[in-house]
């Protein structure tokens, strides 16, 4: 995948994001970190205080448990929506001319739900990979290989 000079790259998962910029050119990318963010998101069981609720059916003698909320996943989805807002602010400010987004498949899907039209217009590519724990050199190699 080509990465033009001054292109932005967002590498994100449900708890960490890196906003990088290509200081190099198409053939020799040189990504630099402009913004990094990480939030604590304990596992779901650590965020719950109760057992799932129970409802009783008025027909028959059945008892149903209510579907549990996965607080950990909700927080990851919210983080992805916030990352999309960051992209929106930067795109509307004219901060970048092209964008590549790298995220695990679920996070990428959540980001897509929240892309602003200005972000979509500047989006040049997406990679469905989790590279938040990788080095900048690994991210550059993944983009070149795509």
Coordinates of N, CA, C and O in Angstrom, one line a residue:
X1 N 0.9 -1.2 0.0 CA 0.0 0.0 0.0 C 0.9 1.2 0.0 O 1.9 1.3 0.8
X2 N 0.6 2.2 -0.8 CA 1.3 3.4 -0.9 C 1.0 4.3 0.3 O -0.2 4.4 0.6
X3 N 2.0 5.0 0.8 CA 1.8 5.9 1.9 C 2.5 7.2 1.6 O 3.7 7.4 1.8
X4 N 1.7 8.2 1.0 CA 2.3 9.4 0.6 C 2.9 10.2 1.8 O 2.5 10.0 2.9
X5 N 3.8 11.1 1.4 CA 4.3 12.1 2.4 C 3.2 12.8 3.1 O 2.2 13.2 2.5
X6 N 3.3 13.0 4.4 CA 2.4 13.7 5.2 C 1.0 12.9 5.5 O 0.1 13.5 6.0
X7 N 0.9 11.7 5.0 CA -0.3 10.9 5.2 C -0.4 10.6 6.7 O 0.6 10.4 7.4
X8 N -1.6 10.5 7.2 CA -1.9 10.1 8.6 C -2.2 8.6 8.6 O -2.7 8.0 7.7
X9 N -1.7 8.0 9.7 CA -2.0 6.6 10.0 C -2.6 6.5 11.4 O -2.0 6.9 12.4
X10 N -3.8 5.9 11.5 CA -4.3 5.6 12.8 C -4.2 4.1 13.1 O -4.7 3.3 12.3
X11 N -3.5 3.7 14.2 CA -3.4 2.4 14.6 C -4.2 2.3 15.9 O -3.8 3.0 16.9
X12 N -5.2 1.4 16.0 CA -6.1 1.4 17.2 C -6.6 0.0 17.5 O -6.7 -0.8 16.6
X13 N -6.9 -0.2 18.7 CA -7.7 -1.3 19.1 C -8.7 -0.7 20.1 O -9.0 0.5 20.1
X14 N -9.3 -1.5 21.0 CA -10.3 -1.0 21.9 C -9.9 -0.3 23.1 O -10.7 0.3 23.8
X15 N -8.5 -0.2 23.3 CA -8.0 0.6 24.4 C -6.8 1.4 24.1 O -6.4 2.2 25.0
X16 N -6.2 1.3 23.0 CA -5.0 2.1 22.7 C -5.1 2.6 21.2 O -5.6 1.9 20.4
X17 N -4.6 3.8 21.0 CA -4.5 4.3 19.7 C -3.2 5.1 19.5 O -2.6 5.6 20.4
X18 N -2.7 5.0 18.3 CA -1.5 5.8 17.9 C -1.9 6.5 16.6 O -2.5 6.0 15.7
X19 N -1.7 7.8 16.6 CA -1.9 8.6 15.4 C -0.5 9.0 14.9 O 0.3 9.6 15.6
X20 N -0.2 8.5 13.7 CA 1.2 8.6 13.2 C 1.1 9.5 11.9 O 0.1 9.5 11.3
X21 N 2.3 10.0 11.5 CA 2.4 10.8 10.3 C 3.6 10.3 9.5 O 4.6 10.0 10.1
X22 N 3.5 10.2 8.2 CA 4.6 9.8 7.4 C 5.4 11.0 7.0 O 5.1 11.9 6.3
X23 N 6.6 11.1 7.6 CA 7.6 12.1 7.4 C 8.5 11.8 6.2 O 9.2 12.6 5.7
X24 N 8.3 10.5 5.7 CA 9.1 10.1 4.5 C 8.3 10.2 3.2 O 7.5 11.1 3.1
X25 N 8.5 9.4 2.3 CA 7.8 9.4 1.0 C 7.2 8.1 0.7 O 7.2 7.2 1.6
X26 N 6.6 7.9 -0.5 CA 5.9 6.7 -0.9 C 6.8 5.5 -0.8 O 6.3 4.4 -0.3
X27 N 8.0 5.6 -1.2 CA 8.9 4.4 -1.2 C 9.6 4.2 0.1 O 10.0 3.0 0.4
X28 N 9.9 5.2 0.9 CA 10.6 5.1 2.1 C 9.8 5.8 3.2 O 10.1 6.9 3.6
X29 N 8.8 5.1 3.7 CA 8.0 5.7 4.8 C 8.8 5.9 6.1 O 9.7 5.1 6.4
X30 N 8.5 7.0 6.8 CA 9.1 7.3 8.1 C 8.0 7.8 9.0 O 7.8 9.0 9.1
X31 N 7.4 6.8 9.7 CA 6.3 7.2 10.6 C 6.8 7.7 11.9 O 7.7 7.2 12.5
X32 N 6.2 8.8 12.3 CA 6.4 9.4 13.6 C 5.1 9.5 14.4 O 4.1 9.8 13.8
X33 N 5.2 9.3 15.7 CA 4.0 9.3 16.5 C 3.7 10.8 16.9 O 4.5 11.5 17.4
X34 N 2.5 11.2 16.5 CA 2.0 12.5 16.9 C 1.2 12.5 18.1 O 1.1 13.5 18.9
X35 N 0.4 11.4 18.3 CA -0.5 11.3 19.5 C -0.6 9.9 19.9 O -0.8 9.0 19.0
X36 N -0.6 9.6 21.1 CA -0.8 8.2 21.6 C -1.7 8.3 22.8 O -1.7 9.3 23.6
X37 N -2.6 7.3 22.9 CA -3.6 7.3 24.0 C -3.8 5.9 24.4 O -3.9 5.0 23.5
X38 N -4.0 5.7 25.7 CA -4.3 4.4 26.2 C -5.2 4.5 27.4 O -4.9 5.4 28.2
X39 N -6.2 3.7 27.5 CA -7.0 3.8 28.7 C -7.2 2.4 29.3 O -7.1 1.4 28.7
X40 N -7.3 2.4 30.6 CA -7.5 1.2 31.3 C -9.0 0.7 31.1 O -9.9 1.5 31.0
X41 N -9.1 -0.6 30.8 CA -10.4 -1.2 30.6 C -10.4 -2.6 31.2 O -10.0 -3.6 30.6
X42 N -10.7 -2.7 32.5 CA -10.6 -4.0 33.2 C -11.5 -5.0 32.5 O -12.5 -4.7 31.8
X43 N -11.2 -6.3 32.7 CA -12.1 -7.3 32.1 C -13.5 -7.2 32.6 O -13.8 -6.6 33.7
X44 N -14.4 -7.8 31.9 CA -15.8 -7.6 32.2 C -16.2 -8.0 33.6 O -17.0 -7.3 34.3
X45 N -15.7 -9.1 34.1 CA -16.1 -9.6 35.4 C -15.7 -8.6 36.5 O -16.3 -8.6 37.6
X46 N -14.6 -7.9 36.3 CA -14.2 -6.9 37.3 C -15.0 -5.6 37.3 O -14.9 -4.8 38.2
X47 N -15.8 -5.5 36.2 CA -16.6 -4.3 36.1 C -18.1 -4.5 36.6 O -18.8 -3.6 36.8
X48 N -18.4 -5.8 36.8 CA -19.8 -6.1 37.2 C -19.9 -6.2 38.7 O -19.0 -6.6 39.4
X49 N -21.1 -5.9 39.2 CA -21.3 -6.0 40.7 C -22.3 -7.0 41.0 O -22.5 -7.3 42.2
X50 N -23.1 -7.4 40.1 CA -24.2 -8.3 40.4 C -24.3 -9.5 39.4 O -23.7 -9.5 38.3
X51 N -25.1 -10.4 39.7 CA -25.4 -11.5 38.8 C -26.4 -11.0 37.8 O -27.1 -10.0 38.1
X52 N -26.6 -11.7 36.7 CA -27.6 -11.3 35.7 C -29.0 -11.3 36.3 O -29.3 -12.0 37.2
X53 N -29.8 -10.4 35.8 CA -31.2 -10.3 36.3 C -32.1 -11.4 35.9 O -31.7 -12.2 34.9
X54 N -33.2 -11.6 36.5 CA -34.1 -12.7 36.2 C -35.5 -12.2 36.1 O -35.9 -11.3 36.8
X55 N -36.2 -12.7 35.0 CA -37.6 -12.3 34.9 C -38.4 -13.5 34.9 O -38.0 -14.6 34.5
X56 N -39.6 -13.4 35.3 CA -40.6 -14.5 35.4 C -41.6 -14.3 34.3 O -42.2 -13.2 34.2
X57 N -41.8 -15.3 33.5 CA -42.8 -15.3 32.4 C -44.2 -15.4 33.0 O -44.5 -16.2 33.9
X58 N -45.1 -14.6 32.5 CA -46.5 -14.7 33.0 C -47.2 -15.9 32.4 O -48.2 -16.3 32.9
X59 N -46.7 -16.4 31.4 CA -47.2 -17.7 30.7 C -46.3 -18.8 31.1 O -45.1 -18.8 30.9
X60 N -46.9 -19.8 31.6 CA -46.1 -21.0 32.0 C -45.3 -20.8 33.2 O -45.5 -19.8 33.9
X61 N -44.5 -21.7 33.5 CA -43.7 -21.6 34.8 C -42.2 -21.3 34.5 O -41.4 -21.4 35.4
X62 N -41.9 -20.8 33.3 CA -40.5 -20.6 32.9 C -39.9 -19.4 33.6 O -40.6 -18.4 33.9
X63 N -38.7 -19.4 33.8 CA -37.9 -18.3 34.4 C -36.8 -18.0 33.4 O -36.1 -18.9 32.9
X64 N -36.6 -16.8 33.0 CA -35.6 -16.4 32.0 C -34.6 -15.5 32.7 O -34.9 -14.6 33.4
X65 N -33.3 -15.7 32.3 CA -32.3 -14.8 32.8 C -32.2 -13.7 31.7 O -32.3 -14.0 30.5
X66 N -32.0 -12.5 32.1 CA -31.8 -11.4 31.1 C -30.4 -11.5 30.5 O -29.5 -11.9 31.2
X67 N -30.3 -11.0 29.3 CA -29.0 -11.0 28.6 C -28.0 -10.1 29.4 O -28.4 -9.0 29.7
X68 N -26.8 -10.6 29.6 CA -25.8 -9.8 30.3 C -25.2 -8.7 29.4 O -25.0 -9.0 28.2
X69 N -24.9 -7.6 30.0 CA -24.1 -6.6 29.2 C -22.6 -6.8 29.4 O -22.2 -7.1 30.5
X70 N -21.9 -6.8 28.3 CA -20.5 -6.9 28.4 C -19.9 -5.5 28.5 O -19.7 -4.8 27.5
X71 N -19.6 -5.1 29.7 CA -19.1 -3.7 30.0 C -17.7 -3.5 29.3 O -17.4 -2.4 28.9
X72 N -16.9 -4.5 29.3 CA -15.6 -4.4 28.7 C -15.8 -4.1 27.2 O -15.1 -3.2 26.7
X73 N -16.6 -4.8 26.5 CA -16.8 -4.6 25.1 C -17.5 -3.2 24.8 O -17.1 -2.5 23.8
X74 N -18.4 -2.8 25.7 CA -19.0 -1.5 25.5 C -18.0 -0.4 25.6 O -18.0 0.6 24.8
X75 N -17.1 -0.5 26.5 CA -16.0 0.5 26.7 C -15.1 0.5 25.5 O -14.7 1.5 25.0
X76 N -14.8 -0.7 24.9 CA -13.9 -0.8 23.7 C -14.6 -0.1 22.5 O -14.0 0.6 21.7
X77 N -15.9 -0.3 22.4 CA -16.7 0.3 21.3 C -16.8 1.8 21.5 O -16.7 2.5 20.5
X78 N -16.9 2.3 22.7 CA -16.9 3.7 23.0 C -15.6 4.3 22.6 O -15.5 5.4 22.0
X79 N -14.5 3.6 22.9 CA -13.2 4.1 22.6 C -13.0 4.2 21.1 O -12.4 5.2 20.6
X80 N -13.5 3.3 20.4 CA -13.4 3.3 18.9 C -14.2 4.5 18.4 O -13.8 5.2 17.4
X81 N -15.4 4.8 18.9 CA -16.2 5.9 18.5 C -15.4 7.2 18.8 O -15.5 8.2 18.0
X82 N -14.7 7.3 20.0 CA -13.9 8.5 20.3 C -12.8 8.6 19.3 O -12.4 9.8 18.9
X83 N -12.2 7.5 18.9 CA -11.1 7.6 17.9 C -11.6 8.1 16.6 O -10.9 8.9 15.9
X84 N -12.8 7.7 16.2 CA -13.4 8.3 15.0 C -13.7 9.8 15.1 O -13.5 10.5 14.1
X85 N -14.1 10.2 16.3 CA -14.3 11.7 16.5 C -12.9 12.4 16.4 O -12.9 13.5 15.8
X86 N -11.8 11.8 16.9 CA -10.5 12.4 16.7 C -10.2 12.6 15.2 O -9.7 13.6 14.8
X87 N -10.5 11.5 14.4 CA -10.2 11.6 13.0 C -11.1 12.7 12.4 O -10.6 13.4 11.5
X88 N -12.3 12.8 12.8 CA -13.2 13.8 12.3 C -12.7 15.2 12.5 O -12.7 16.0 11.6
X89 N -12.3 15.5 13.8 CA -11.8 16.8 14.1 C -10.6 17.1 13.2 O -10.5 18.2 12.7
X90 N -9.7 16.2 13.1 CA -8.4 16.4 12.3 C -8.7 16.6 10.9 O -8.1 17.4 10.2
X91 N -9.6 15.8 10.3 CA -10.0 15.9 8.9 C -10.6 17.2 8.6 O -10.3 17.9 7.6
X92 N -11.6 17.6 9.4 CA -12.3 18.9 9.2 C -11.3 20.1 9.4 O -11.5 21.1 8.8
X93 N -10.3 19.9 10.1 CA -9.3 21.0 10.3 C -8.2 21.0 9.2 O -7.3 21.8 9.2
X94 N -8.3 20.0 8.3 CA -7.4 19.9 7.2 C -6.0 19.4 7.6 O -5.0 19.8 7.0
X95 N -6.0 18.6 8.7 CA -4.7 18.2 9.2 C -4.0 17.1 8.4 O -2.8 17.0 8.5
X96 N -4.7 16.4 7.5 CA -4.1 15.4 6.7 C -4.8 15.3 5.3 O -6.0 15.7 5.3
X97 N -4.1 14.9 4.3 CA -4.7 14.8 3.0 C -5.0 13.3 2.6 O -5.8 13.1 1.7
X98 N -4.5 12.4 3.4 CA -4.8 11.0 3.2 C -4.6 10.2 4.5 O -3.9 10.7 5.4
X99 N -5.4 9.1 4.6 CA -5.4 8.4 5.9 C -5.4 6.9 5.6 O -6.1 6.4 4.7
X100 N -4.7 6.2 6.5 CA -4.8 4.7 6.5 C -5.1 4.4 7.9 O -4.6 4.9 8.9
X101 N -6.1 3.4 8.1 CA -6.5 3.0 9.4 C -6.2 1.5 9.6 O -6.4 0.7 8.7
X102 N -5.5 1.2 10.7 CA -5.1 -0.2 11.0 C -5.8 -0.5 12.4 O -5.5 0.1 13.4
X103 N -6.6 -1.6 12.4 CA -7.3 -2.0 13.6 C -7.8 -3.4 13.5 O -7.9 -3.9 12.3
X104 N -8.0 -4.1 14.6 CA -8.5 -5.5 14.5 C -9.9 -5.4 13.9 O -10.6 -4.3 13.9
X105 N -10.4 -6.5 13.3 CA -11.6 -6.5 12.6 C -12.8 -5.9 13.3 O -13.6 -5.0 12.8
X106 N -13.0 -6.2 14.6 CA -14.2 -5.7 15.4 C -14.0 -4.2 15.5 O -15.0 -3.4 15.3
X107 N -12.9 -3.7 15.9 CA -12.6 -2.3 16.1 C -12.8 -1.5 14.8 O -13.4 -0.5 14.8
X108 N -12.3 -2.1 13.7 CA -12.4 -1.5 12.4 C -13.9 -1.3 12.0 O -14.3 -0.3 11.5
X109 N -14.7 -2.4 12.3 CA -16.1 -2.3 12.1 C -16.8 -1.2 12.9 O -17.6 -0.4 12.4
X110 N -16.4 -1.0 14.1 CA -16.9 0.0 15.0 C -16.5 1.4 14.5 O -17.3 2.3 14.5
X111 N -15.2 1.5 14.1 CA -14.8 2.8 13.6 C -15.6 3.2 12.3 O -16.0 4.4 12.2
X112 N -15.8 2.2 11.5 CA -16.6 2.5 10.2 C -18.0 3.1 10.5 O -18.5 3.9 9.8
X113 N -18.6 2.6 11.6 CA -19.9 3.1 11.9 C -19.9 4.6 12.2 O -20.9 5.2 12.1
X114 N -18.7 5.1 12.6 CA -18.7 6.5 13.1 C -17.9 7.4 12.2 O -17.7 8.6 12.6
X115 N -17.4 6.9 11.1 CA -16.6 7.8 10.2 C -17.5 8.9 9.7 O -18.6 8.7 9.2
X116 N -17.0 10.1 9.7 CA -17.6 11.3 9.2 C -17.3 11.3 7.7 O -16.3 10.6 7.2
X117 N -18.1 12.0 6.9 CA -17.9 12.0 5.4 C -16.6 12.5 5.1 O -15.9 12.0 4.1
X118 N -16.0 13.5 5.8 CA -14.7 14.1 5.5 C -13.6 13.0 5.7 O -12.6 13.0 5.0
X119 N -13.8 12.2 6.7 CA -12.8 11.1 7.0 C -12.9 10.1 5.9 O -11.9 9.6 5.3
X120 N -14.1 9.6 5.5 CA -14.3 8.7 4.4 C -13.6 9.1 3.1 O -13.1 8.4 2.4
X121 N -13.8 10.4 2.8 CA -13.2 11.0 1.6 C -11.7 10.9 1.6 O -11.1 10.9 0.5
X122 N -11.1 11.0 2.7 CA -9.6 11.0 2.8 C -9.0 9.6 3.0 O -7.8 9.4 3.0
X123 N -9.9 8.6 3.3 CA -9.4 7.3 3.6 C -8.9 6.6 2.4 O -9.6 6.4 1.4
X124 N -7.6 6.2 2.4 CA -6.9 5.6 1.3 C -6.8 4.1 1.5 O -6.5 3.3 0.5
X125 N -7.0 3.6 2.7 CA -6.8 2.2 2.9 C -7.1 1.8 4.4 O -7.0 2.6 5.3
X126 N -7.4 0.5 4.6 CA -7.6 0.0 5.9 C -6.9 -1.4 6.0 O -6.9 -2.1 5.0
X127 N -6.4 -1.7 7.1 CA -5.8 -3.0 7.4 C -6.5 -3.6 8.6 O -6.5 -3.0 9.7
X128 N -7.0 -4.8 8.5 CA -7.7 -5.4 9.6 C -6.7 -6.3 10.4 O -6.7 -7.5 10.3
X129 N -5.8 -5.6 11.2 CA -4.8 -6.2 12.0 C -4.7 -5.5 13.3 O -4.9 -4.3 13.4
X130 N -4.3 -6.2 14.3 CA -4.0 -5.6 15.6 C -2.5 -5.3 15.7 O -1.7 -6.2 15.9
X131 N -2.1 -4.1 15.5 CA -0.7 -3.7 15.5 C -0.3 -2.7 16.6 O 0.7 -2.1 16.6
X132 N -1.2 -2.5 17.6 CA -1.0 -1.5 18.6 C 0.2 -1.9 19.5 O 0.7 -1.0 20.2
X133 N 0.5 -3.2 19.6 CA 1.6 -3.6 20.5 C 2.9 -3.7 19.7 O 3.9 -4.2 20.2
X134 N 2.9 -3.4 18.4 CA 4.1 -3.5 17.6 C 4.8 -2.2 17.5 O 4.3 -1.2 17.8
X135 N 6.1 -2.3 17.0 CA 6.9 -1.2 16.8 C 6.5 -0.4 15.6 O 5.8 -0.9 14.7
X136 N 7.0 0.8 15.5 CA 6.7 1.7 14.4 C 7.3 1.0 13.1 O 6.6 1.0 12.0
X137 N 8.4 0.4 13.2 CA 9.0 -0.3 12.1 C 8.1 -1.4 11.6 O 8.0 -1.6 10.4
X138 N 7.5 -2.2 12.5 CA 6.6 -3.2 12.1 C 5.3 -2.7 11.4 O 4.8 -3.3 10.5
X139 N 4.9 -1.5 11.9 CA 3.7 -0.9 11.3 C 4.1 -0.5 9.9 O 3.3 -0.7 8.9
X140 N 5.2 0.1 9.7 CA 5.7 0.5 8.3 C 5.8 -0.7 7.4 O 5.3 -0.6 6.3
X141 N 6.3 -1.8 7.9 CA 6.5 -3.0 7.1 C 5.1 -3.6 6.7 O 4.9 -4.0 5.6
X142 N 4.1 -3.5 7.6 CA 2.8 -4.0 7.4 C 2.1 -3.2 6.3 O 1.4 -3.7 5.4
X143 N 2.3 -1.9 6.3 CA 1.7 -1.0 5.3 C 2.3 -1.3 3.9 O 1.7 -1.4 2.9
X144 N 3.7 -1.4 3.9 CA 4.4 -1.7 2.7 C 3.9 -3.0 2.1 O 3.7 -3.2 0.9
X145 N 3.7 -4.1 2.9 CA 3.3 -5.4 2.5 C 1.8 -5.5 2.0 O 1.5 -6.4 1.2
X146 N 1.0 -4.5 2.4 CA -0.4 -4.6 2.1 C -0.7 -4.1 0.7 O 0.0 -3.4 0.1

